[in-house]
mmCIF file with all atom_site columns, C-alpha atoms in Angstrom:
data_model
loop_
_atom_site.group_PDB
_atom_site.id
_atom_site.type_symbol
_atom_site.label_atom_id
_atom_site.label_alt_id
_atom_site.label_comp_id
_atom_site.label_asym_id
_atom_site.label_entity_id
_atom_site.label_seq_id
_atom_site.pdbx_PDB_ins_code
_atom_site.Cartn_x
_atom_site.Cartn_y
_atom_site.Cartn_z
_atom_site.occupancy
_atom_site.B_iso_or_equiv
_atom_site.pdbx_formal_charge
_atom_site.auth_seq_id
_atom_site.auth_comp_id
_atom_site.auth_asym_id
_atom_site.auth_atom_id
_atom_site.pdbx_PDB_model_num
ATOM 1  C CA . UNK A 1 1  ? 104.671 42.993 116.973 1.00 58.00 ? 1  UNK A CA 1
ATOM 2  C CA . UNK A 1 2  ? 107.766 41.579 118.625 1.00 71.00 ? 2  UNK A CA 1
ATOM 3  C CA . UNK A 1 3  ? 108.223 38.764 116.085 1.00 75.00 ? 3  UNK A CA 1
ATOM 4  C CA . UNK A 1 4  ? 108.005 41.150 113.135 1.00 78.00 ? 4  UNK A CA 1
ATOM 5  C CA . UNK A 1 5  ? 110.535 43.489 114.720 1.00 86.00 ? 5  UNK A CA 1
ATOM 6  C CA . UNK A 1 6  ? 112.913 40.586 115.364 1.00 87.00 ? 6  UNK A CA 1
ATOM 7  C CA . UNK A 1 7  ? 112.608 39.303 111.781 1.00 84.00 ? 7  UNK A CA 1
ATOM 8  C CA . UNK A 1 8  ? 113.112 42.801 110.379 1.00 87.00 ? 8  UNK A CA 1
ATOM 9  C CA . UNK A 1 9  ? 116.528 42.936 112.050 1.00 90.00 ? 9  UNK A CA 1
ATOM 10 C CA . UNK A 1 10 ? 117.811 40.138 109.805 1.00 89.00 ? 10 UNK A CA 1
ATOM 11 C CA . UNK A 1 11 ? 115.747 40.450 106.625 1.00 86.00 ? 11 UNK A CA 1
ATOM 12 C CA . UNK A 1 12 ? 113.063 42.362 104.768 1.00 86.00 ? 12 UNK A CA 1
ATOM 13 C CA . UNK A 1 13 ? 109.566 41.883 106.123 1.00 87.00 ? 13 UNK A CA 1
ATOM 14 C CA . UNK A 1 14 ? 106.285 42.520 104.348 1.00 86.00 ? 14 UNK A CA 1
ATOM 15 C CA . UNK A 1 15 ? 103.059 42.222 106.343 1.00 88.00 ? 15 UNK A CA 1
ATOM 16 C CA . UNK A 1 16 ? 99.839  41.526 104.460 1.00 90.00 ? 16 UNK A CA 1
ATOM 17 C CA . UNK A 1 17 ? 96.319  41.615 105.897 1.00 89.00 ? 17 UNK A CA 1
ATOM 18 C CA . UNK A 1 18 ? 94.984  38.651 103.942 1.00 87.00 ? 18 UNK A CA 1
ATOM 19 C CA . UNK A 1 19 ? 91.608  38.777 105.724 1.00 88.00 ? 19 UNK A CA 1
ATOM 20 C CA . UNK A 1 20 ? 90.930  42.259 104.397 1.00 90.00 ? 20 UNK A CA 1
ATOM 21 C CA . UNK A 1 21 ? 92.362  41.542 100.958 1.00 90.00 ? 21 UNK A CA 1
ATOM 22 C CA . UNK A 1 22 ? 93.175  37.920 100.098 1.00 88.00 ? 22 UNK A CA 1
ATOM 23 C CA . UNK A 1 23 ? 94.417  38.959 96.665  1.00 93.00 ? 23 UNK A CA 1
ATOM 24 C CA . UNK A 1 24 ? 96.977  41.236 98.322  1.00 94.00 ? 24 UNK A CA 1
ATOM 25 C CA . UNK A 1 25 ? 98.734  38.151 99.686  1.00 93.00 ? 25 UNK A CA 1
ATOM 26 C CA . UNK A 1 26 ? 98.807  36.525 96.252  1.00 95.00 ? 26 UNK A CA 1
ATOM 27 C CA . UNK A 1 27 ? 100.105 39.732 94.655  1.00 95.00 ? 27 UNK A CA 1
ATOM 28 C CA . UNK A 1 28 ? 102.801 40.082 97.332  1.00 94.00 ? 28 UNK A CA 1
ATOM 29 C CA . UNK A 1 29 ? 103.924 36.482 96.799  1.00 94.00 ? 29 UNK A CA 1
ATOM 30 C CA . UNK A 1 30 ? 104.175 37.075 93.058  1.00 95.00 ? 30 UNK A CA 1
ATOM 31 C CA . UNK A 1 31 ? 105.898 40.450 93.238  1.00 95.00 ? 31 UNK A CA 1
ATOM 32 C CA . UNK A 1 32 ? 108.251 39.819 96.139  1.00 93.00 ? 32 UNK A CA 1
ATOM 33 C CA . UNK A 1 33 ? 109.122 36.121 95.640  1.00 94.00 ? 33 UNK A CA 1
ATOM 34 C CA . UNK A 1 34 ? 109.960 35.642 99.329  1.00 93.00 ? 34 UNK A CA 1
ATOM 35 C CA . UNK A 1 35 ? 112.139 32.857 100.677 1.00 93.00 ? 35 UNK A CA 1
ATOM 36 C CA . UNK A 1 36 ? 109.838 32.300 103.674 1.00 93.00 ? 36 UNK A CA 1
ATOM 37 C CA . UNK A 1 37 ? 106.128 32.958 104.133 1.00 94.00 ? 37 UNK A CA 1
ATOM 38 C CA . UNK A 1 38 ? 104.707 32.846 107.669 1.00 93.00 ? 38 UNK A CA 1
ATOM 39 C CA . UNK A 1 39 ? 100.932 32.623 107.896 1.00 91.00 ? 39 UNK A CA 1
ATOM 40 C CA . UNK A 1 40 ? 98.088  31.926 110.277 1.00 90.00 ? 40 UNK A CA 1
ATOM 41 C CA . UNK A 1 41 ? 95.208  30.844 108.100 1.00 88.00 ? 41 UNK A CA 1
ATOM 42 C CA . UNK A 1 42 ? 92.848  28.053 107.165 1.00 86.00 ? 42 UNK A CA 1
ATOM 43 C CA . UNK A 1 43 ? 92.060  28.894 103.551 1.00 91.00 ? 43 UNK A CA 1
ATOM 44 C CA . UNK A 1 44 ? 93.202  26.072 101.232 1.00 93.00 ? 44 UNK A CA 1
ATOM 45 C CA . UNK A 1 45 ? 92.332  27.849 97.962  1.00 95.00 ? 45 UNK A CA 1
ATOM 46 C CA . UNK A 1 46 ? 94.193  30.974 99.001  1.00 95.00 ? 46 UNK A CA 1
ATOM 47 C CA . UNK A 1 47 ? 97.203  28.916 100.097 1.00 95.00 ? 47 UNK A CA 1
ATOM 48 C CA . UNK A 1 48 ? 97.142  27.080 96.749  1.00 96.00 ? 48 UNK A CA 1
ATOM 49 C CA . UNK A 1 49 ? 97.274  30.415 94.918  1.00 96.00 ? 49 UNK A CA 1
ATOM 50 C CA . UNK A 1 50 ? 100.110 31.703 97.110  1.00 96.00 ? 50 UNK A CA 1
ATOM 51 C CA . UNK A 1 51 ? 102.070 28.500 96.457  1.00 96.00 ? 51 UNK A CA 1
ATOM 52 C CA . UNK A 1 52 ? 101.481 28.845 92.715  1.00 97.00 ? 52 UNK A CA 1
ATOM 53 C CA . UNK A 1 53 ? 102.926 32.370 92.685  1.00 96.00 ? 53 UNK A CA 1
ATOM 54 C CA . UNK A 1 54 ? 105.818 31.651 95.072  1.00 96.00 ? 54 UNK A CA 1
ATOM 55 C CA . UNK A 1 55 ? 106.728 28.035 94.299  1.00 96.00 ? 55 UNK A CA 1
ATOM 56 C CA . UNK A 1 56 ? 110.198 28.204 95.840  1.00 96.00 ? 56 UNK A CA 1
ATOM 57 C CA . UNK A 1 57 ? 109.135 29.786 99.136  1.00 96.00 ? 57 UNK A CA 1
ATOM 58 C CA . UNK A 1 58 ? 109.073 27.824 102.365 1.00 97.00 ? 58 UNK A CA 1
ATOM 59 C CA . UNK A 1 59 ? 105.559 28.249 103.711 1.00 97.00 ? 59 UNK A CA 1
ATOM 60 C CA . UNK A 1 60 ? 105.041 27.899 107.457 1.00 96.00 ? 60 UNK A CA 1
ATOM 61 C CA . UNK A 1 61 ? 101.488 28.039 108.753 1.00 93.00 ? 61 UNK A CA 1
ATOM 62 C CA . UNK A 1 62 ? 100.458 28.251 112.397 1.00 91.00 ? 62 UNK A CA 1
ATOM 63 C CA . UNK A 1 63 ? 97.094  27.261 113.801 1.00 86.00 ? 63 UNK A CA 1
ATOM 64 C CA . UNK A 1 64 ? 96.273  28.098 117.413 1.00 84.00 ? 64 UNK A CA 1
ATOM 65 C CA . UNK A 1 65 ? 93.105  25.995 117.592 1.00 85.00 ? 65 UNK A CA 1
ATOM 66 C CA . UNK A 1 66 ? 93.167  23.174 120.130 1.00 87.00 ? 66 UNK A CA 1
ATOM 67 C CA . UNK A 1 67 ? 90.198  21.228 118.813 1.00 86.00 ? 67 UNK A CA 1
ATOM 68 C CA . UNK A 1 68 ? 91.140  18.082 116.855 1.00 90.00 ? 68 UNK A CA 1
ATOM 69 C CA . UNK A 1 69 ? 88.063  18.389 114.629 1.00 90.00 ? 69 UNK A CA 1
ATOM 70 C CA . UNK A 1 70 ? 89.304  21.798 113.464 1.00 87.00 ? 70 UNK A CA 1
ATOM 71 C CA . UNK A 1 71 ? 92.949  20.811 113.086 1.00 88.00 ? 71 UNK A CA 1
ATOM 72 C CA . UNK A 1 72 ? 92.080  17.683 111.108 1.00 91.00 ? 72 UNK A CA 1
ATOM 73 C CA . UNK A 1 73 ? 89.169  19.114 109.127 1.00 91.00 ? 73 UNK A CA 1
ATOM 74 C CA . UNK A 1 74 ? 89.128  18.477 105.376 1.00 93.00 ? 74 UNK A CA 1
ATOM 75 C CA . UNK A 1 75 ? 89.865  22.178 104.779 1.00 90.00 ? 75 UNK A CA 1
ATOM 76 C CA . UNK A 1 76 ? 92.910  22.208 107.041 1.00 89.00 ? 76 UNK A CA 1
ATOM 77 C CA . UNK A 1 77 ? 94.277  18.955 105.631 1.00 92.00 ? 77 UNK A CA 1
ATOM 78 C CA . UNK A 1 78 ? 93.750  20.289 102.101 1.00 92.00 ? 78 UNK A CA 1
ATOM 79 C CA . UNK A 1 79 ? 95.690  23.408 103.000 1.00 91.00 ? 79 UNK A CA 1
ATOM 80 C CA . UNK A 1 80 ? 98.561  21.351 104.416 1.00 92.00 ? 80 UNK A CA 1
ATOM 81 C CA . UNK A 1 81 ? 99.238  20.079 100.886 1.00 94.00 ? 81 UNK A CA 1
ATOM 82 C CA . UNK A 1 82 ? 100.532 23.571 100.047 1.00 96.00 ? 82 UNK A CA 1
ATOM 83 C CA . UNK A 1 83 ? 102.551 24.238 103.191 1.00 96.00 ? 83 UNK A CA 1
ATOM 84 C CA . UNK A 1 84 ? 106.009 23.024 104.111 1.00 97.00 ? 84 UNK A CA 1
ATOM 85 C CA . UNK A 1 85 ? 105.441 23.121 107.852 1.00 95.00 ? 85 UNK A CA 1
ATOM 86 C CA . UNK A 1 86 ? 102.160 23.184 109.776 1.00 93.00 ? 86 UNK A CA 1
ATOM 87 C CA . UNK A 1 87 ? 102.485 24.249 113.411 1.00 92.00 ? 87 UNK A CA 1
ATOM 88 C CA . UNK A 1 88 ? 99.832  23.271 115.959 1.00 90.00 ? 88 UNK A CA 1
ATOM 89 C CA . UNK A 1 89 ? 99.330  23.730 119.693 1.00 89.00 ? 89 UNK A CA 1
ATOM 90 C CA . UNK A 1 90 ? 97.669  20.342 120.233 1.00 88.00 ? 90 UNK A CA 1
ATOM 91 C CA . UNK A 1 91 ? 100.128 17.496 119.641 1.00 89.00 ? 91 UNK A CA 1
ATOM 92 C CA . UNK A 1 92 ? 97.312  14.903 119.856 1.00 90.00 ? 92 UNK A CA 1
ATOM 93 C CA . UNK A 1 93 ? 96.557  15.581 116.178 1.00 86.00 ? 93 UNK A CA 1
ATOM 94 C CA . UNK A 1 94 ? 100.090 14.899 114.921 1.00 85.00 ? 94 UNK A CA 1
ATOM 95 C CA . UNK A 1 95 ? 99.548  11.194 114.093 1.00 83.00 ? 95 UNK A CA 1
#
């Protein structure tokens, strides 16, 4: 994990396997109160809960899908309401 190692050189890093335990991410957000949360998910209800427990965090979500129907799905757009920055690999969906 090159990115994790690089981030750990300048700050504390906590990795959470939200697929295995979604509640673990919510508990970490509540307990740790991070300044930045980096995710790769498409789970609007989980993102809403994370935002509720870490309201001051900057949440950055990355989605590696290239298909516009996925990137602009109702679920993904609902999740974007709780993120501060949504990163995509297909710029055709930006408008």
